[in-house]
Tab-separated table of C-alpha atoms in Angstrom:
chain	number	residue	atom	x	y	z
A	1	MET	CA	0.000	0.000	0.000
A	2	HIS	CA	1.144	3.428	-0.858
A	3	ARG	CA	1.996	5.596	2.054
A	4	MET	CA	-0.133	8.596	1.245
A	5	LYS	CA	0.937	12.039	2.392
A	6	LYS	CA	-1.656	13.257	4.833
A	7	SER	CA	-3.163	16.687	4.409
A	8	PHE	CA	-5.588	18.597	6.623
A	9	THR	CA	-9.229	17.822	6.220
A	10	LEU	CA	-11.795	20.597	6.055
A	11	VAL	CA	-13.065	19.671	9.516
A	12	GLU	CA	-9.594	20.011	10.971
A	13	ILE	CA	-9.139	23.431	9.407
A	14	LEU	CA	-12.549	24.570	10.637
A	15	GLY	CA	-11.661	23.317	14.105
A	16	ALA	CA	-8.378	25.189	14.132
A	17	VAL	CA	-9.937	28.390	12.816
A	18	SER	CA	-12.777	28.296	15.333
A	19	ILE	CA	-10.406	27.790	18.266
A	20	PHE	CA	-8.379	30.699	16.990
A	21	MET	CA	-11.484	32.847	16.635
A	22	VAL	CA	-12.620	32.044	20.169
A	23	GLY	CA	-9.251	33.248	21.417
A	24	ILE	CA	-9.406	36.467	19.400
A	25	LEU	CA	-12.987	37.225	20.426
A	26	THR	CA	-12.228	36.634	24.093
A	27	LEU	CA	-9.279	38.992	23.950
A	28	SER	CA	-11.142	41.731	22.128
A	29	GLY	CA	-14.067	41.338	24.523
A	30	LEU	CA	-11.668	41.753	27.395
A	31	ILE	CA	-10.285	44.967	25.943
A	32	ALA	CA	-13.768	46.343	25.281
A	33	TYR	CA	-14.721	45.553	28.868
A	34	GLN	CA	-11.587	47.318	30.097
A	35	ILE	CA	-12.560	50.526	28.288
A	36	TYR	CA	-16.111	50.233	29.551
A	37	GLY	CA	-14.801	49.730	33.095
A	38	ALA	CA	-12.664	52.844	32.849
A	39	LYS	CA	-15.687	54.866	31.750
A	40	THR	CA	-17.786	53.482	34.586
A	41	SER	CA	-15.151	54.256	37.180
A	42	THR	CA	-15.012	57.844	35.890
A	43	ASN	CA	-18.742	58.288	36.287
A	44	ARG	CA	-18.647	56.621	39.699
A	45	VAL	CA	-16.227	59.246	41.001
A	46	ILE	CA	-18.396	62.085	39.683
A	47	ALA	CA	-21.480	60.384	41.132
A	48	ALA	CA	-19.780	59.941	44.520
A	49	TYR	CA	-19.207	63.677	44.865
A	50	LEU	CA	-22.720	64.515	43.705
A	51	ALA	CA	-24.092	62.064	46.274
A	52	GLN	CA	-21.949	63.664	48.967
A	53	GLU	CA	-23.363	67.036	47.947
A	54	GLY	CA	-26.876	65.757	48.689
A	55	ILE	CA	-25.905	64.804	52.245
A	56	GLU	CA	-24.012	68.036	52.885
A	57	ILE	CA	-26.959	70.165	51.809
A	58	ILE	CA	-29.346	68.396	54.206
A	59	ARG	CA	-26.767	68.831	56.951
A	60	ASN	CA	-26.449	72.503	56.021
A	61	ILE	CA	-30.222	72.964	56.324
A	62	ARG	CA	-30.121	71.359	59.809
A	63	ASP	CA	-27.280	73.635	60.923
A	64	THR	CA	-29.129	76.645	59.548
A	65	ASN	CA	-32.209	75.617	61.543
A	66	TRP	CA	-30.095	75.688	64.715
A	67	LEU	CA	-28.719	79.115	63.834
A	68	LYS	CA	-32.238	80.414	63.294
A	69	ASN	CA	-33.402	78.853	66.587
A	70	GLN	CA	-36.122	76.875	64.905
A	71	ASN	CA	-36.933	73.173	65.028
A	72	TRP	CA	-33.858	71.247	63.977
A	73	ASP	CA	-35.683	69.257	61.306
A	74	ILE	CA	-37.868	71.952	59.782
A	75	ASN	CA	-37.553	72.347	55.994
A	76	ILE	CA	-36.415	68.727	55.759
A	77	GLY	CA	-39.246	66.500	54.634
A	78	ALA	CA	-39.300	62.827	55.621
A	79	THR	CA	-39.707	61.703	52.050
A	80	THR	CA	-37.935	60.607	48.901
A	81	ASP	CA	-37.403	63.177	46.182
A	82	TYR	CA	-35.093	64.303	43.424
A	83	ARG	CA	-35.609	68.030	43.939
A	84	LEU	CA	-32.499	69.232	45.760
A	85	ASP	CA	-29.540	71.161	44.409
A	86	TYR	CA	-26.638	73.241	45.659
A	87	LYS	CA	-28.878	76.303	46.195
A	88	SER	CA	-31.697	74.503	48.000
A	89	ARG	CA	-32.859	75.765	51.381
A	90	LYS	CA	-35.473	73.075	51.835
A	91	PHE	CA	-36.016	69.463	50.911
A	92	PRO	CA	-37.834	68.718	48.666
A	93	ASP	CA	-37.089	72.011	46.972
A	94	THR	CA	-40.501	73.141	45.734
A	95	ASN	CA	-38.922	75.943	43.689
A	96	TYR	CA	-38.338	73.243	41.109
A	97	SER	CA	-40.996	71.229	39.364
A	98	SER	CA	-38.564	68.381	38.782
A	99	CYS	CA	-34.898	67.523	39.051
A	100	ASN	CA	-34.567	64.298	37.148
A	101	PRO	CA	-32.031	64.284	35.554
A	102	LEU	CA	-29.685	66.906	36.961
A	103	ARG	CA	-28.860	69.733	34.584
A	104	PHE	CA	-25.567	71.461	33.924
A	105	ASP	CA	-25.562	75.203	33.265
A	106	GLY	CA	-21.914	75.530	32.160
A	107	GLN	CA	-20.658	75.934	35.720
A	108	PHE	CA	-22.783	73.913	38.117
A	109	TYR	CA	-24.932	70.812	38.272
A	110	ASN	CA	-28.384	72.059	39.241
A	111	CYS	CA	-32.113	71.380	38.958
A	112	SER	CA	-33.420	74.012	36.613
A	113	GLN	CA	-30.965	75.425	34.098
A	114	GLY	CA	-28.824	74.154	31.268
A	115	SER	CA	-28.546	70.894	29.422
A	116	LYS	CA	-29.540	67.535	30.820
A	117	THR	CA	-26.758	65.353	32.217
A	118	ILE	CA	-26.698	61.577	32.552
A	119	PHE	CA	-26.922	61.900	36.344
A	120	SER	CA	-29.896	62.083	38.647
A	121	ARG	CA	-29.871	62.238	42.436
A	122	LYS	CA	-32.496	60.768	44.704
A	123	VAL	CA	-32.469	61.804	48.349
A	124	SER	CA	-34.384	59.891	51.015
A	125	VAL	CA	-34.936	61.120	54.533
A	126	SER	CA	-36.474	59.073	57.332
A	127	LYS	CA	-36.926	60.522	60.774
A	128	GLY	CA	-36.800	59.149	64.301
A	129	THR	CA	-36.693	60.996	67.586
A	130	ASP	CA	-33.768	63.447	67.513
A	131	LYS	CA	-32.356	61.452	64.646
A	132	MET	CA	-32.728	61.297	60.887
A	133	GLU	CA	-31.315	58.965	58.317
A	134	ILE	CA	-30.400	60.379	54.924
A	135	THR	CA	-29.653	58.307	51.869
A	136	SER	CA	-28.378	60.029	48.769
A	137	THR	CA	-28.240	57.924	45.628
A	138	VAL	CA	-26.938	59.074	42.265
A	139	TYR	CA	-28.076	57.164	39.186
A	140	TRP	CA	-26.622	57.266	35.729
A	141	LYS	CA	-27.120	55.354	32.530
A	142	GLU	CA	-24.362	53.881	30.416
A	143	ARG	CA	-25.036	51.824	27.299
A	144	GLY	CA	-28.552	51.243	28.520
A	145	ILE	CA	-27.483	49.953	31.919
A	146	THR	CA	-28.387	51.999	34.988
A	147	HIS	CA	-25.659	52.317	37.574
A	148	SER	CA	-25.939	53.857	41.002
A	149	PHE	CA	-23.827	55.136	43.834
A	150	SER	CA	-25.317	55.522	47.269
A	151	VAL	CA	-24.198	57.145	50.508
A	152	LYS	CA	-25.938	57.161	53.861
A	153	GLU	CA	-25.615	59.493	56.834
A	154	ILE	CA	-27.347	59.720	60.200
A	155	LEU	CA	-27.832	63.210	61.617
A	156	PHE	CA	-28.667	63.810	65.250
A	157	ASN	CA	-30.289	66.636	67.142
A	158	TRP	CA	-27.353	66.793	69.528
A	159	LYS	CA	-27.555	70.502	70.268
A	160	PRO	CA	-29.193	71.143	73.656
B	1	MET	CA	11.389	13.196	-6.361
B	2	LYS	CA	11.777	15.597	-3.553
B	3	LYS	CA	8.473	17.347	-3.104
B	4	SER	CA	8.436	21.105	-2.917
B	5	PHE	CA	5.658	23.581	-2.155
B	6	THR	CA	3.498	24.633	-5.020
B	7	LEU	CA	2.944	28.337	-5.587
B	8	THR	CA	-0.654	28.011	-4.376
B	9	GLU	CA	0.401	26.336	-1.160
B	10	LEU	CA	2.955	29.031	-0.553
B	11	LEU	CA	0.423	31.816	-1.190
B	12	VAL	CA	-2.149	30.225	1.102
B	13	ALA	CA	0.470	29.782	3.821
B	14	ILE	CA	1.631	33.400	3.554
B	15	GLY	CA	-1.956	34.629	3.454
B	16	LEU	CA	-2.897	32.689	6.563
B	17	THR	CA	0.228	33.736	8.451
B	18	SER	CA	-0.325	37.407	7.711
B	19	LEU	CA	-4.003	37.115	8.658
B	20	VAL	CA	-3.182	35.510	11.992
B	21	SER	CA	-0.336	37.844	12.859
B	22	GLY	CA	-2.416	40.840	11.743
B	23	ALA	CA	-5.203	39.863	14.088
B	24	ILE	CA	-2.817	39.319	16.979
B	25	LEU	CA	-1.084	42.615	16.304
B	26	GLY	CA	-4.452	44.376	16.169
B	27	ILE	CA	-5.433	43.022	19.553
B	28	PHE	CA	-2.067	43.900	21.001
B	29	LEU	CA	-2.287	47.465	19.699
B	30	SER	CA	-5.825	48.039	20.901
B	31	GLY	CA	-4.741	46.658	24.264
B	32	ILE	CA	-1.981	49.224	24.454
B	33	TRP	CA	-4.342	51.967	23.332
B	34	ALA	CA	-6.912	50.995	25.945
B	35	GLN	CA	-4.254	50.886	28.651
B	36	ARG	CA	-3.038	54.350	27.707
B	37	ARG	CA	-6.570	55.677	27.899
B	38	ILE	CA	-7.200	54.062	31.244
B	39	LEU	CA	-3.974	55.454	32.706
B	40	ALA	CA	-4.874	58.941	31.473
B	41	THR	CA	-8.332	58.640	33.013
B	42	GLN	CA	-6.900	57.275	36.237
B	43	GLU	CA	-4.589	60.265	36.525
B	44	VAL	CA	-7.520	62.682	36.259
B	45	LEU	CA	-9.568	60.699	38.788
B	46	ASP	CA	-6.701	60.538	41.278
B	47	GLN	CA	-6.062	64.247	41.086
B	48	ALA	CA	-9.727	65.212	41.118
B	49	SER	CA	-10.478	63.173	44.228
B	50	TYR	CA	-7.315	64.394	45.923
B	51	VAL	CA	-8.082	68.037	45.248
B	52	LEU	CA	-11.745	67.694	46.262
B	53	GLU	CA	-10.922	65.842	49.487
B	54	TYR	CA	-8.149	68.254	50.384
B	55	MET	CA	-10.109	71.416	49.655
B	56	GLY	CA	-13.157	69.870	51.276
B	57	ARG	CA	-11.307	69.159	54.508
B	58	GLN	CA	-9.769	72.629	54.670
B	59	LEU	CA	-13.075	74.353	53.914
B	60	ARG	CA	-15.082	72.214	56.355
B	61	LEU	CA	-12.688	73.076	59.159
B	62	ALA	CA	-12.406	76.764	58.229
B	63	ARG	CA	-12.470	79.261	61.105
B	64	LYS	CA	-14.265	82.522	61.305
B	65	ASP	CA	-12.024	85.478	60.473
B	66	ASP	CA	-11.030	88.276	62.910
B	67	LEU	CA	-11.892	86.322	66.094
B	68	ASP	CA	-8.230	85.931	67.067
B	69	GLY	CA	-7.403	89.541	66.187
B	70	LYS	CA	-5.893	88.591	62.832
B	71	SER	CA	-7.610	89.524	59.580
B	72	CYS	CA	-7.389	87.431	56.414
B	73	LEU	CA	-10.499	88.605	54.584
B	74	HIS	CA	-12.058	91.942	53.638
B	75	GLY	CA	-15.292	91.419	55.531
B	76	TYR	CA	-15.472	91.539	59.320
B	77	LYS	CA	-15.970	88.164	61.032
B	78	THR	CA	-16.760	86.368	57.793
B	79	ASN	CA	-16.135	82.686	57.175
B	80	CYS	CA	-14.816	82.812	53.639
B	81	GLU	CA	-14.637	85.057	50.615
B	82	VAL	CA	-14.928	84.382	46.891
B	83	SER	CA	-13.172	86.654	44.400
B	84	GLU	CA	-11.887	86.808	40.808
B	85	GLY	CA	-15.303	86.007	39.410
B	86	GLY	CA	-15.690	82.822	41.462
B	87	ARG	CA	-12.239	81.476	40.622
B	88	LYS	CA	-10.751	82.061	44.049
B	89	ILE	CA	-11.754	81.267	47.604
B	90	SER	CA	-9.981	82.647	50.668
B	91	PHE	CA	-10.526	81.648	54.276
B	92	LYS	CA	-8.801	81.162	57.604
B	93	ASN	CA	-7.872	77.503	58.026
B	94	PHE	CA	-8.128	75.301	61.136
B	95	ASP	CA	-4.572	76.313	61.987
B	96	GLY	CA	-5.445	80.016	62.027
B	97	LYS	CA	-3.509	80.645	58.808
B	98	CYS	CA	-4.765	82.647	55.844
B	99	HIS	CA	-5.354	80.124	53.091
B	100	SER	CA	-6.706	80.311	49.562
B	101	PHE	CA	-7.455	78.094	46.575
B	102	TYR	CA	-7.619	79.500	43.071
B	103	PHE	CA	-7.400	78.879	39.355
B	104	GLN	CA	-4.134	79.745	37.608
B	105	ASP	CA	-2.576	78.556	34.314
B	106	ASN	CA	-5.106	75.715	33.974
B	107	LYS	CA	-4.244	74.401	37.409
B	108	ILE	CA	-5.814	74.481	40.833
B	109	VAL	CA	-3.306	76.101	43.167
B	110	GLU	CA	-3.232	76.846	46.876
B	111	LYS	CA	-1.557	79.622	48.779
B	112	LYS	CA	-0.986	79.771	52.504
B	113	GLU	CA	0.326	82.806	54.317
B	114	ASP	CA	3.642	81.099	55.100
B	115	PHE	CA	4.158	79.873	51.518
B	116	PHE	CA	6.631	81.812	49.448
B	117	ASN	CA	5.054	80.623	46.196
B	118	PRO	CA	1.624	79.251	45.351
B	119	LEU	CA	1.590	75.464	45.180
B	120	PRO	CA	-0.171	73.644	42.331
B	121	LEU	CA	-2.497	70.863	43.497
B	122	THR	CA	-3.049	69.378	40.047
B	123	SER	CA	-0.983	68.628	36.951
B	124	VAL	CA	-3.744	67.582	34.550
B	125	LYS	CA	-5.393	70.371	32.585
B	126	ILE	CA	-8.197	72.113	34.435
B	127	ASN	CA	-10.545	74.034	32.143
B	128	TYR	CA	-12.354	76.013	34.806
B	129	LEU	CA	-12.716	76.189	38.570
B	130	LYS	CA	-15.711	77.837	40.193
B	131	PHE	CA	-16.649	78.454	43.794
B	132	LYS	CA	-20.060	79.518	44.961
B	133	VAL	CA	-20.637	80.379	48.598
B	134	SER	CA	-23.680	81.360	50.578
B	135	GLY	CA	-24.206	82.149	54.241
B	136	GLU	CA	-20.591	83.262	54.647
B	137	THR	CA	-21.346	86.280	56.874
B	138	GLN	CA	-22.518	85.787	60.449
B	139	GLN	CA	-25.491	88.156	60.173
B	140	ASP	CA	-27.218	86.113	57.479
B	141	THR	CA	-28.147	83.292	59.955
B	142	PHE	CA	-27.292	80.709	57.331
B	143	GLN	CA	-24.657	78.066	57.869
B	144	PRO	CA	-21.853	78.683	55.311
B	145	ARG	CA	-22.091	76.475	52.248
B	146	ILE	CA	-19.417	76.199	49.575
B	147	THR	CA	-19.941	74.629	46.174
B	148	ILE	CA	-16.832	73.628	44.249
B	149	SER	CA	-17.051	72.858	40.545
B	150	PHE	CA	-14.314	72.177	38.027
B	151	GLU	CA	-13.649	70.471	34.745
B	152	ALA	CA	-10.534	68.366	34.229
B	153	GLU	CA	-9.392	66.751	31.010
B	154	THR	CA	-7.237	63.746	30.207
B	155	LYS	CA	-3.830	64.037	28.531
B	156	GLU	CA	-4.886	62.542	25.208
B	157	LYS	CA	-5.282	63.575	21.595
B	158	ASN	CA	-9.025	63.579	22.018
B	159	PRO	CA	-9.266	64.417	25.693
B	160	THR	CA	-12.197	63.282	27.799
B	161	LYS	CA	-13.568	66.194	29.787
B	162	LEU	CA	-14.899	65.430	33.232
B	163	LYS	CA	-16.993	67.793	35.312
B	164	PHE	CA	-16.785	67.402	39.071
B	165	GLN	CA	-18.885	69.136	41.660
B	166	THR	CA	-19.499	68.872	45.344
B	167	THR	CA	-20.845	71.053	48.115
B	168	ILE	CA	-19.300	71.465	51.540
B	169	SER	CA	-21.079	72.633	54.671
B	170	GLN	CA	-18.797	74.230	57.213
B	171	ARG	CA	-18.507	72.181	60.420
B	172	ASN	CA	-18.175	74.988	62.978
B	173	LEU	CA	-21.588	76.485	63.645
B	174	ASP	CA	-21.704	80.069	62.394
B	175	VAL	CA	-22.905	81.561	65.684
B	176	VAL	CA	-22.757	85.335	66.046
B	177	TYR	CA	-19.775	86.651	68.008
């Protein structure tokens, strides 16, 4: 019998090519995910500071209440609302009809002026005796997926 | 007879090799490109969070001016002062030193009274820096509130511009002295 020189069959070639393709696709997927992750981490940092702003403003309203010798929790509603920005003197800020999403006026993120941003901020306040719990959550959308960043703070009526 | 490659075999082999190495090179290059982008973004994020945390701490702990007989600001017994169209904030820090943050040459810089030169806090390009304060005088019965906003961009050909903002409420109660 002749010793025939073996060549690759079509199946073998298809097998090799598909294994190769799987490798390539995995790698390119990995790189795409890397870029996406970098973008998400960027927005997370921005969201973290916007969320902090929500807490600080509620705290500022409480401190102002003390300075004005009025009830410590006046102007802070025990509710969940989006209407609160860096100028707000009460929560929810009824000067605005809505605040979802936050707008950017060229200098500041706010509720009423400028173009819409991808961020929105939801603030929740729940009250106990001489104590309130504030949760500030910033949401943003990326490629159709909604992400969020949340911070929580408990304020007390410690001033005699 | 000693077998040799036919021209077709050779062409197919070369074609396949260049296809495979092209694909691998492409992945390698886009990996490098992605890494460069991520490092540039990381640099902006690091500096932005540093500058916000640092300014935030100093501004939260700010002291009211003139109480210790030393005057840093124009107003009498004020907590802080914004000037240069919102690009500069001056205050007395927790240490009793006159301290300011401002925008200069696309950087955020700080100046303390015992500094000879202003000190840059950032190296990435800052496009604007804005401060907005309210309740900074003691007569207004509002607790001082400082909003910091700036835009930083990455060191790239097509830079990504990132807008940061946060608001700080001063920790010392602004009681009237």
